[in-house]
Short mmCIF file of C-alpha atoms in Angstrom, two decimals:
data_model
loop_
_atom_site.label_atom_id
_atom_site.label_comp_id
_atom_site.label_asym_id
_atom_site.label_seq_id
_atom_site.Cartn_x
_atom_site.Cartn_y
_atom_site.Cartn_z
CA MET A 684 30.99 -7.34 23.96
CA LEU A 685 28.69 -4.99 22.74
CA THR A 686 26.60 -7.90 20.82
CA ALA A 687 26.21 -9.51 24.78
CA LEU A 688 24.23 -6.64 25.79
CA PRO A 689 20.40 -6.93 25.60
CA LEU A 690 20.15 -3.53 24.49
CA THR A 691 21.04 -3.62 20.43
CA LEU A 692 22.49 -0.16 19.41
CA LEU A 693 21.37 0.22 15.65
CA SER A 694 22.08 3.87 15.33
CA PHE A 695 23.76 5.99 17.69
CA LEU A 696 24.62 9.89 18.62
CA ALA A 697 25.82 10.84 15.54
CA VAL A 698 26.39 14.44 16.65
CA SER A 699 28.83 15.85 18.86
CA THR A 700 29.66 19.68 20.00
CA THR A 701 33.51 18.71 20.16
CA PRO A 702 35.24 18.40 17.12
CA ALA A 703 35.99 14.93 15.53
CA SER A 704 39.83 15.51 15.89
CA SER A 705 39.49 16.27 19.58
CA HIS A 706 39.90 13.48 22.16
CA SER A 707 40.89 15.56 25.38
CA LEU A 708 39.45 14.29 28.59
CA SER A 709 38.84 18.06 29.58
CA LYS A 710 36.51 18.12 27.07
CA PRO A 711 33.84 15.58 27.20
CA ARG A 712 31.48 15.11 24.08
CA THR A 713 28.16 16.75 24.53
CA VAL A 714 25.34 14.49 23.31
CA THR A 715 23.20 16.58 21.65
CA ASN A 716 20.62 13.50 19.95
CA GLY A 717 18.56 11.23 22.09
CA LEU A 718 17.85 7.74 21.75
CA LEU A 719 14.58 6.48 20.50
CA LEU A 720 13.81 2.78 21.91
CA LEU A 721 11.73 0.57 20.16
CA LEU A 722 10.32 -2.46 21.68
CA LEU A 723 9.92 -5.41 19.73
CA GLU A 724 7.15 -7.08 20.93
CA PRO A 725 7.83 -10.71 19.80
CA THR A 726 11.36 -10.90 21.24
CA GLY A 727 11.15 -8.43 23.94
CA ARG A 728 14.46 -7.02 22.70
CA SER A 729 15.10 -3.03 22.35
CA GLN A 730 16.60 -1.25 19.57
CA ALA A 731 18.21 2.06 19.61
CA VAL A 732 17.51 4.63 16.78
CA SER A 733 18.79 8.12 16.28
CA LEU A 734 16.17 10.29 17.29
CA ASP A 735 17.44 13.40 14.88
CA LYS A 736 16.75 10.81 12.15
CA ARG A 737 13.45 9.46 13.05
CA ALA A 738 11.60 12.50 15.27
CA SER A 739 9.79 13.35 12.02
CA GLN A 740 7.88 9.97 11.88
CA LEU A 741 6.90 9.93 15.71
CA GLN A 742 3.17 9.52 15.63
CA THR A 743 0.57 8.72 18.42
CA SER A 744 -2.20 6.31 18.35
CA SER A 745 -5.65 6.79 19.60
CA ASN A 746 -4.84 4.84 22.94
CA GLY A 747 -1.91 7.23 23.35
CA SER A 748 0.73 5.04 22.32
CA ARG A 749 3.71 5.96 20.22
CA PHE A 750 5.02 4.50 17.39
CA ILE A 751 6.49 5.00 13.60
CA TRP A 752 6.22 3.37 10.59
CA THR A 753 9.44 1.33 9.53
CA ILE A 754 10.12 -0.02 5.97
CA GLN A 755 9.09 -3.81 5.67
CA ASP A 756 9.04 -4.48 1.94
CA THR A 757 10.19 -2.60 -1.05
CA TYR A 758 9.07 -3.79 -4.64
CA GLU A 759 10.67 -1.64 -7.48
CA GLY A 760 13.04 -1.94 -10.44
CA LYS A 761 14.48 -5.58 -12.09
CA SER A 762 13.63 -7.39 -8.73
CA PHE A 763 9.83 -6.30 -8.66
CA PHE A 764 8.49 -9.57 -10.16
CA ASP A 765 10.68 -11.88 -8.31
CA THR A 766 8.24 -12.23 -5.26
CA PHE A 767 5.17 -12.25 -7.50
CA ASP A 768 3.10 -15.09 -8.62
CA PHE A 769 1.37 -15.05 -12.51
CA PHE A 770 -2.35 -16.12 -11.83
CA THR A 771 -3.00 -17.94 -14.71
CA GLY A 772 -6.75 -19.41 -13.54
CA SER A 773 -10.36 -18.26 -14.92
CA ASP A 774 -11.24 -14.79 -14.03
CA PRO A 775 -13.49 -14.81 -10.85
CA THR A 776 -15.26 -11.92 -12.35
CA HIS A 777 -16.19 -13.40 -15.45
CA GLY A 778 -13.87 -11.10 -17.60
CA MET A 779 -13.28 -11.76 -21.06
CA VAL A 780 -9.30 -12.23 -20.40
CA ASN A 781 -6.81 -14.94 -20.30
CA TYR A 782 -4.32 -14.62 -17.40
CA THR A 783 -0.67 -15.42 -19.00
CA ASP A 784 1.88 -17.31 -17.13
CA ARG A 785 5.12 -15.72 -16.24
CA ASP A 786 6.83 -16.82 -19.70
CA THR A 787 4.40 -15.93 -21.91
CA ALA A 788 3.96 -12.39 -20.09
CA PHE A 789 7.53 -11.61 -20.59
CA ALA A 790 7.88 -13.11 -23.83
CA ASN A 791 5.24 -11.02 -25.28
CA ASN A 792 5.87 -7.60 -23.40
CA LEU A 793 2.97 -7.92 -21.44
CA SER A 794 5.10 -7.55 -18.39
CA TYR A 795 8.70 -6.24 -18.12
CA VAL A 796 10.82 -3.89 -16.52
CA THR A 797 12.42 -0.56 -18.42
CA ASP A 798 15.92 0.57 -18.50
CA ASP A 799 15.24 3.24 -15.87
CA GLY A 800 13.41 0.85 -13.62
CA LYS A 801 9.53 1.48 -14.53
CA VAL A 802 7.32 -1.66 -13.88
CA ILE A 803 4.99 -2.28 -16.64
CA MET A 804 2.12 -4.47 -16.78
CA LYS A 805 -0.40 -4.50 -19.79
CA GLY A 806 -2.93 -6.02 -21.88
CA ASP A 807 -2.35 -7.18 -25.30
CA ASP A 808 -2.41 -4.19 -27.31
CA SER A 809 -1.14 -5.63 -30.84
CA THR A 810 -3.29 -8.69 -31.64
CA TRP A 811 -6.21 -8.89 -33.39
CA LEU A 812 -9.31 -11.19 -32.21
CA ALA A 813 -12.22 -12.82 -33.50
CA SER A 814 -15.45 -12.18 -32.18
CA GLY A 815 -15.86 -13.79 -28.64
CA VAL A 816 -12.26 -14.53 -28.27
CA TYR A 817 -10.44 -13.55 -24.95
CA ARG A 818 -7.71 -11.00 -24.74
CA ASN A 819 -4.54 -11.73 -23.07
CA SER A 820 -3.33 -9.82 -19.84
CA VAL A 821 -1.89 -10.53 -16.73
CA ARG A 822 -2.71 -10.95 -12.94
CA ILE A 823 0.07 -11.26 -10.06
CA SER A 824 -0.13 -11.68 -6.60
CA SER A 825 2.39 -11.41 -3.74
CA ARG A 826 3.86 -14.33 -2.31
CA VAL A 827 3.98 -12.24 1.01
CA GLN A 828 0.95 -11.96 3.22
CA TYR A 829 0.23 -9.29 5.07
CA ASN A 830 -2.07 -8.33 8.31
CA THR A 831 -2.03 -4.68 8.64
CA GLY A 832 0.63 -2.30 7.32
CA LEU A 833 0.96 0.94 5.30
CA PHE A 834 0.90 0.43 1.52
CA ILE A 835 2.42 3.05 -0.60
CA LEU A 836 2.10 2.93 -4.43
CA ASP A 837 4.00 5.33 -6.95
CA LEU A 838 2.98 5.00 -10.40
CA ASN A 839 3.17 6.87 -13.41
CA HIS A 840 0.14 5.27 -15.40
CA ALA A 841 -2.72 3.26 -14.27
CA PRO A 842 -4.73 1.26 -16.84
CA TRP A 843 -8.24 2.77 -18.14
CA GLY A 844 -10.03 2.44 -21.40
CA CYS A 845 -13.51 1.33 -23.05
CA GLY A 846 -14.31 -2.31 -21.64
CA VAL A 847 -10.93 -1.97 -19.27
CA TRP A 848 -11.25 -3.00 -15.71
CA PRO A 849 -7.91 -2.97 -13.94
CA ALA A 850 -7.69 -3.09 -9.98
CA TRP A 851 -4.70 -3.07 -7.45
CA TRP A 852 -5.98 -4.32 -4.33
CA THR A 853 -5.26 -6.67 -1.47
CA LEU A 854 -6.93 -10.37 -0.89
CA GLY A 855 -7.22 -12.35 2.05
CA GLY A 856 -5.93 -16.10 2.25
CA GLY A 857 -8.93 -18.90 2.81
CA GLN A 858 -12.45 -18.62 1.70
CA TRP A 859 -13.75 -15.49 0.02
CA PRO A 860 -14.90 -13.00 1.57
CA TYR A 861 -14.81 -14.22 5.08
CA THR A 862 -10.66 -13.07 5.11
CA GLY A 863 -11.74 -10.00 3.04
CA GLU A 864 -10.89 -7.89 0.09
CA ILE A 865 -9.75 -4.55 -0.01
CA ASP A 866 -10.00 -2.92 -3.42
CA ILE A 867 -7.49 0.20 -3.50
CA ILE A 868 -7.66 1.59 -7.00
CA GLU A 869 -10.35 0.23 -9.13
CA GLY A 870 -12.76 1.48 -11.86
CA VAL A 871 -14.05 0.87 -15.22
CA HIS A 872 -14.02 2.67 -19.09
CA ASP A 873 -12.94 5.98 -18.98
CA ASN A 874 -14.42 6.48 -15.42
CA ALA A 875 -12.56 9.78 -13.72
CA HIS A 876 -13.02 8.69 -9.90
CA ASN A 877 -11.38 5.74 -8.25
CA GLN A 878 -13.60 3.75 -6.08
CA VAL A 879 -12.36 2.16 -2.88
CA THR A 880 -14.16 -0.97 -1.92
CA TRP A 881 -14.47 -3.61 0.97
CA HIS A 882 -15.65 -7.04 0.58
CA THR A 883 -15.80 -8.77 4.13
CA GLY A 884 -18.14 -11.73 6.08
CA PRO A 885 -21.41 -10.54 7.54
CA ASN A 886 -20.07 -8.71 10.33
CA CYS A 887 -18.81 -5.36 8.72
CA THR A 888 -20.46 -2.37 8.04
CA LEU A 889 -19.24 1.06 6.79
CA ASN A 890 -19.97 4.03 9.30
CA PRO A 891 -20.81 6.87 7.30
CA ASN A 892 -20.05 9.37 10.24
CA THR A 893 -16.47 8.36 9.70
CA SER A 894 -14.29 11.60 8.08
CA PHE A 895 -13.62 11.05 4.43
CA THR A 896 -14.06 13.09 1.57
CA GLY A 897 -15.34 10.46 -1.05
CA THR A 898 -19.16 9.53 -1.45
CA ILE A 899 -20.57 6.07 -0.50
CA VAL A 900 -21.73 4.16 -3.21
CA GLU A 901 -25.39 3.66 -3.40
CA THR A 902 -27.39 0.47 -4.27
CA ASN A 903 -30.92 1.10 -5.18
CA GLY A 904 -30.53 4.56 -4.19
CA GLN A 905 -29.63 4.05 -0.39
CA PRO A 906 -25.99 4.32 0.74
CA ASN A 907 -24.79 0.92 0.82
CA LEU A 908 -23.48 0.29 4.30
CA ASN A 909 -23.29 -3.45 4.27
CA CYS A 910 -19.57 -4.81 3.60
CA TYR A 911 -20.76 -8.62 3.32
CA GLY A 912 -19.52 -9.92 -0.08
CA ASN A 913 -22.26 -12.11 -0.55
CA ASP A 914 -24.85 -9.59 -0.66
CA ASN A 915 -26.01 -7.28 -3.39
CA SER A 916 -24.44 -9.11 -5.79
CA ASN A 917 -20.98 -9.16 -4.47
CA ALA A 918 -20.83 -5.17 -4.29
CA GLY A 919 -19.18 -4.82 -0.64
CA CYS A 920 -19.14 -1.49 0.61
CA GLY A 921 -17.44 1.26 -1.48
CA ILE A 922 -16.50 4.89 -1.39
CA THR A 923 -15.85 6.70 -4.76
CA GLU A 924 -13.14 9.41 -4.53
CA TRP A 925 -14.04 13.25 -5.52
CA SER A 926 -11.11 14.04 -7.57
CA ARG A 927 -11.48 13.95 -11.17
CA ALA A 928 -7.56 13.43 -11.19
CA SER A 929 -7.79 9.88 -9.18
CA TYR A 930 -8.69 7.56 -11.97
CA GLY A 931 -8.32 7.72 -15.88
CA PRO A 932 -7.07 9.70 -18.67
CA VAL A 933 -7.03 12.99 -16.35
CA PHE A 934 -4.69 10.89 -13.59
CA ASP A 935 -2.31 9.64 -16.30
CA ALA A 936 -2.21 13.01 -18.06
CA GLN A 937 -0.60 14.96 -15.08
CA GLY A 938 1.97 12.26 -14.47
CA GLY A 939 0.19 9.85 -12.23
CA GLY A 940 0.81 10.00 -8.49
CA VAL A 941 0.74 7.96 -5.33
CA PHE A 942 -2.15 5.54 -3.56
CA ALA A 943 -1.61 4.95 0.08
CA MET A 944 -3.65 2.74 2.08
CA LYS A 945 -3.13 2.53 6.02
CA TRP A 946 -4.83 -0.59 7.73
CA ASP A 947 -4.14 -1.09 11.67
CA ASP A 948 -6.19 -1.54 14.43
CA GLU A 949 -7.63 1.98 13.96
CA GLY A 950 -9.29 1.24 10.67
CA ILE A 951 -8.53 1.06 6.94
CA ALA A 952 -8.43 4.43 5.09
CA VAL A 953 -7.08 5.34 1.56
CA TRP A 954 -5.43 8.57 0.41
CA SER A 955 -4.65 9.63 -3.13
CA PHE A 956 -2.20 12.17 -4.33
CA TYR A 957 -1.61 13.48 -8.14
CA ARG A 958 1.74 13.92 -8.90
CA ALA A 959 2.63 17.63 -7.99
CA ALA A 960 0.79 17.28 -4.42
CA VAL A 961 2.67 14.05 -3.27
CA PRO A 962 3.40 14.70 0.40
CA LYS A 963 7.46 15.10 1.38
CA ASP A 964 7.27 12.79 3.79
CA VAL A 965 6.39 9.86 1.19
CA LEU A 966 8.95 11.32 -1.04
CA ASN A 967 11.55 11.24 2.21
CA GLY A 968 10.57 7.63 2.95
CA GLN A 969 8.92 8.72 6.42
CA PRO A 970 5.32 8.55 6.12
CA ASP A 971 3.18 10.30 8.31
CA PRO A 972 -0.66 9.36 7.26
CA SER A 973 -1.68 11.71 10.39
CA SER A 974 -0.39 14.82 8.23
CA TRP A 975 -1.94 14.02 5.29
CA GLY A 976 -5.51 15.32 5.83
CA GLU A 977 -8.76 13.27 5.58
CA PRO A 978 -8.66 10.49 3.67
CA VAL A 979 -10.61 9.88 0.49
CA ALA A 980 -12.26 6.60 1.96
CA ALA A 981 -12.01 5.01 5.56
CA LEU A 982 -13.57 2.00 6.99
CA ASP A 983 -13.93 2.79 10.56
CA PRO A 984 -13.68 -0.30 13.63
CA THR A 985 -16.48 0.70 15.36
CA GLY A 986 -18.67 -0.75 12.47
CA CYS A 987 -15.97 -3.26 11.15
CA ASP A 988 -13.09 -4.92 13.10
CA PRO A 989 -10.04 -4.42 10.77
CA ILE A 990 -8.22 -7.06 12.09
CA THR A 991 -10.37 -10.12 12.28
CA ASN A 992 -12.22 -9.18 8.95
CA PHE A 993 -9.45 -9.07 6.81
CA VAL A 994 -6.38 -11.68 7.42
CA ASN A 995 -3.33 -12.77 5.39
CA HIS A 996 -3.72 -10.43 2.80
CA SER A 997 -1.74 -10.65 -0.49
CA ILE A 998 -1.01 -7.82 -2.94
CA ILE A 999 -2.70 -8.20 -6.39
CA PHE A 1000 -2.51 -6.07 -9.57
CA ASP A 1001 -4.74 -7.03 -12.59
CA ILE A 1002 -6.11 -5.98 -15.76
CA THR A 1003 -9.46 -7.81 -17.01
CA PHE A 1004 -12.02 -6.78 -19.80
CA CYS A 1005 -16.02 -6.67 -19.76
CA GLY A 1006 -16.96 -8.97 -17.07
CA ASP A 1007 -19.14 -8.46 -14.42
CA TRP A 1008 -18.45 -4.88 -13.80
CA ALA A 1009 -17.01 -3.29 -17.23
CA GLY A 1010 -19.11 -5.68 -19.24
CA ASN A 1011 -22.39 -4.88 -17.22
CA SER A 1012 -22.34 -1.44 -17.27
CA TYR A 1013 -20.90 -0.89 -20.79
CA ALA A 1014 -24.10 -0.10 -22.38
CA THR A 1015 -24.58 2.95 -20.13
CA SER A 1016 -20.88 4.12 -20.31
CA GLY A 1017 -20.92 6.03 -23.36
CA CYS A 1018 -18.60 3.77 -25.12
CA PRO A 1019 -19.43 2.66 -28.69
CA GLY A 1020 -20.85 -0.95 -30.01
CA THR A 1021 -20.81 -3.64 -27.34
CA CYS A 1022 -17.99 -4.81 -24.83
CA THR A 1023 -17.53 -8.11 -27.17
CA ASP A 1024 -17.15 -6.28 -30.20
CA ARG A 1025 -14.69 -3.91 -28.88
CA LEU A 1026 -12.51 -6.36 -27.43
CA MET A 1027 -11.47 -7.43 -31.13
CA ASP A 1028 -9.35 -4.07 -32.15
CA PRO A 1029 -5.94 -4.39 -30.29
CA SER A 1030 -5.43 -0.35 -30.75
CA ASN A 1031 -8.37 0.20 -28.19
CA PHE A 1032 -6.28 -1.15 -25.47
CA VAL A 1033 -3.36 1.02 -25.60
CA ASN A 1034 -4.22 2.46 -22.14
CA ALA A 1035 -4.30 -0.84 -20.73
CA SER A 1036 -1.24 -0.70 -18.80
CA TRP A 1037 0.34 -0.41 -15.13
CA SER A 1038 3.64 1.92 -15.12
CA ILE A 1039 4.90 1.62 -11.62
CA ASN A 1040 7.89 3.62 -9.75
CA SER A 1041 7.67 1.55 -6.52
CA LEU A 1042 5.39 -0.16 -4.27
CA LYS A 1043 6.64 0.42 -0.39
CA VAL A 1044 5.18 -1.66 2.53
CA TYR A 1045 5.76 -0.08 6.07
CA ARG A 1046 4.96 -1.74 9.54
CA LYS A 1047 3.82 0.04 12.43
CA GLN A 1048 6.78 -0.09 15.09
CA THR A 1049 5.18 0.48 18.85
CA LEU A 1050 7.77 2.56 21.06
CA ALA A 1051 8.58 1.60 24.53
CA GLY A 1052 10.06 4.59 25.52
CA LEU A 1053 11.97 7.92 25.02
CA VAL A 1054 14.99 9.48 25.97
CA THR A 1055 16.02 12.86 25.14
CA GLY A 1056 18.64 15.21 26.58
CA GLY A 1057 18.97 13.05 29.75
CA ALA A 1058 15.18 12.92 30.42
CA ARG A 1059 13.68 9.41 30.65
CA SER A 1060 10.34 8.10 29.95
CA ASP A 1061 8.46 4.63 30.38
CA LEU A 1062 12.02 2.84 30.60
CA HIS A 1063 12.42 -0.08 33.05
CA ALA A 1064 15.57 0.09 35.48
CA PRO A 1065 17.37 -2.75 33.81
CA ALA A 1066 17.07 -1.09 30.33
CA LEU A 1067 18.29 2.33 31.69
CA LEU A 1068 21.37 0.46 33.54
CA TRP A 1069 22.30 -1.22 30.32
CA LEU A 1070 22.06 2.15 28.56
CA SER A 1071 24.36 3.41 30.77
CA ILE A 1072 27.17 0.88 30.21
CA ALA A 1073 26.51 1.12 26.41
CA PHE A 1074 27.14 5.00 26.74
CA SER A 1075 30.09 4.58 29.03
CA LEU A 1076 31.31 1.99 26.10
CA VAL A 1077 30.78 4.31 23.03
CA ALA A 1078 32.13 7.24 24.86
CA LEU A 1079 35.51 5.11 25.53
CA LEU A 1080 35.18 4.09 21.76
CA LEU A 1081 35.01 7.75 20.80
CA LEU A 1082 37.88 8.90 22.94
#
């Protein structure tokens, strides 16, 4: 049986130069597609994948190894919230917010999925509050934890507004900040520029010579290269995007877009694309970060080990109000009054919402070898033997 072979044939040689109706032995089928062999490190087994379907994903690591990004998890539509937990504790960033549980969020339309599959999370925009009373909102965290990956978020709308402080981020398990935090989308008020930030233990610095298009956030007039979360009032090391379409009203006005965070042994990098500029490989589900140009922000492994400093990360979305950043910066933001006063009127929070099409997480799959047109590369003899047997069996099945 084919299932008894150590070679698992997942997608096989779908194209032939002989018409499907011909079964003559005098006209053998000519293989026009190669086989891409993927080595699954934990099991030592191989998988065969049709090369014509995956060739556009083939990428090369800095060490010369070949790999592709394969889908691991998809969060979208009616099932989006099924594998997220609702956080109900007090806000660690001291926001004036009540994070609601799942039932309360759904009952009050703070979380829901529209008929056309858009995932909505929002702050309460219908309740008048007395001065000093906290406003209801949501914070969710994925049950799945990740150690590296390619995270791609497609969204129509991200929260903004005076006193509003939203974030899409990942947080390590264990004691903060020693297992790391990656803030992928974050901003306050009506800011036009997204800020990417890393918070880590004491052994991580941002390399200013890394290639990225953003601007390093300064502390006391100097670029802050220290990512240690317990220094500089928990500021971490951050990079502000150059694009005015990366956050706030401008981002939302042109239909949102896509944010991507790549985390592997080569570092952590973030890209953002407004709606009209989303790469085709992302839309086709075959992401190739090597073709996206310079990232807007990047943390290089020469100054910070991306594996040991970031461990067991959950994906988090939240919307808080005022607090350590939005509250402390309110007086210089150009927003009217005080943050506490701003919180009272629900009409101030009509834009404090996420509208998400999908969140997809890809994992890096290293290739053991490549066979195309009868050529061979890096394959062991036993694998070739079983491959030959598999070819013969499939050829017989096709006759």
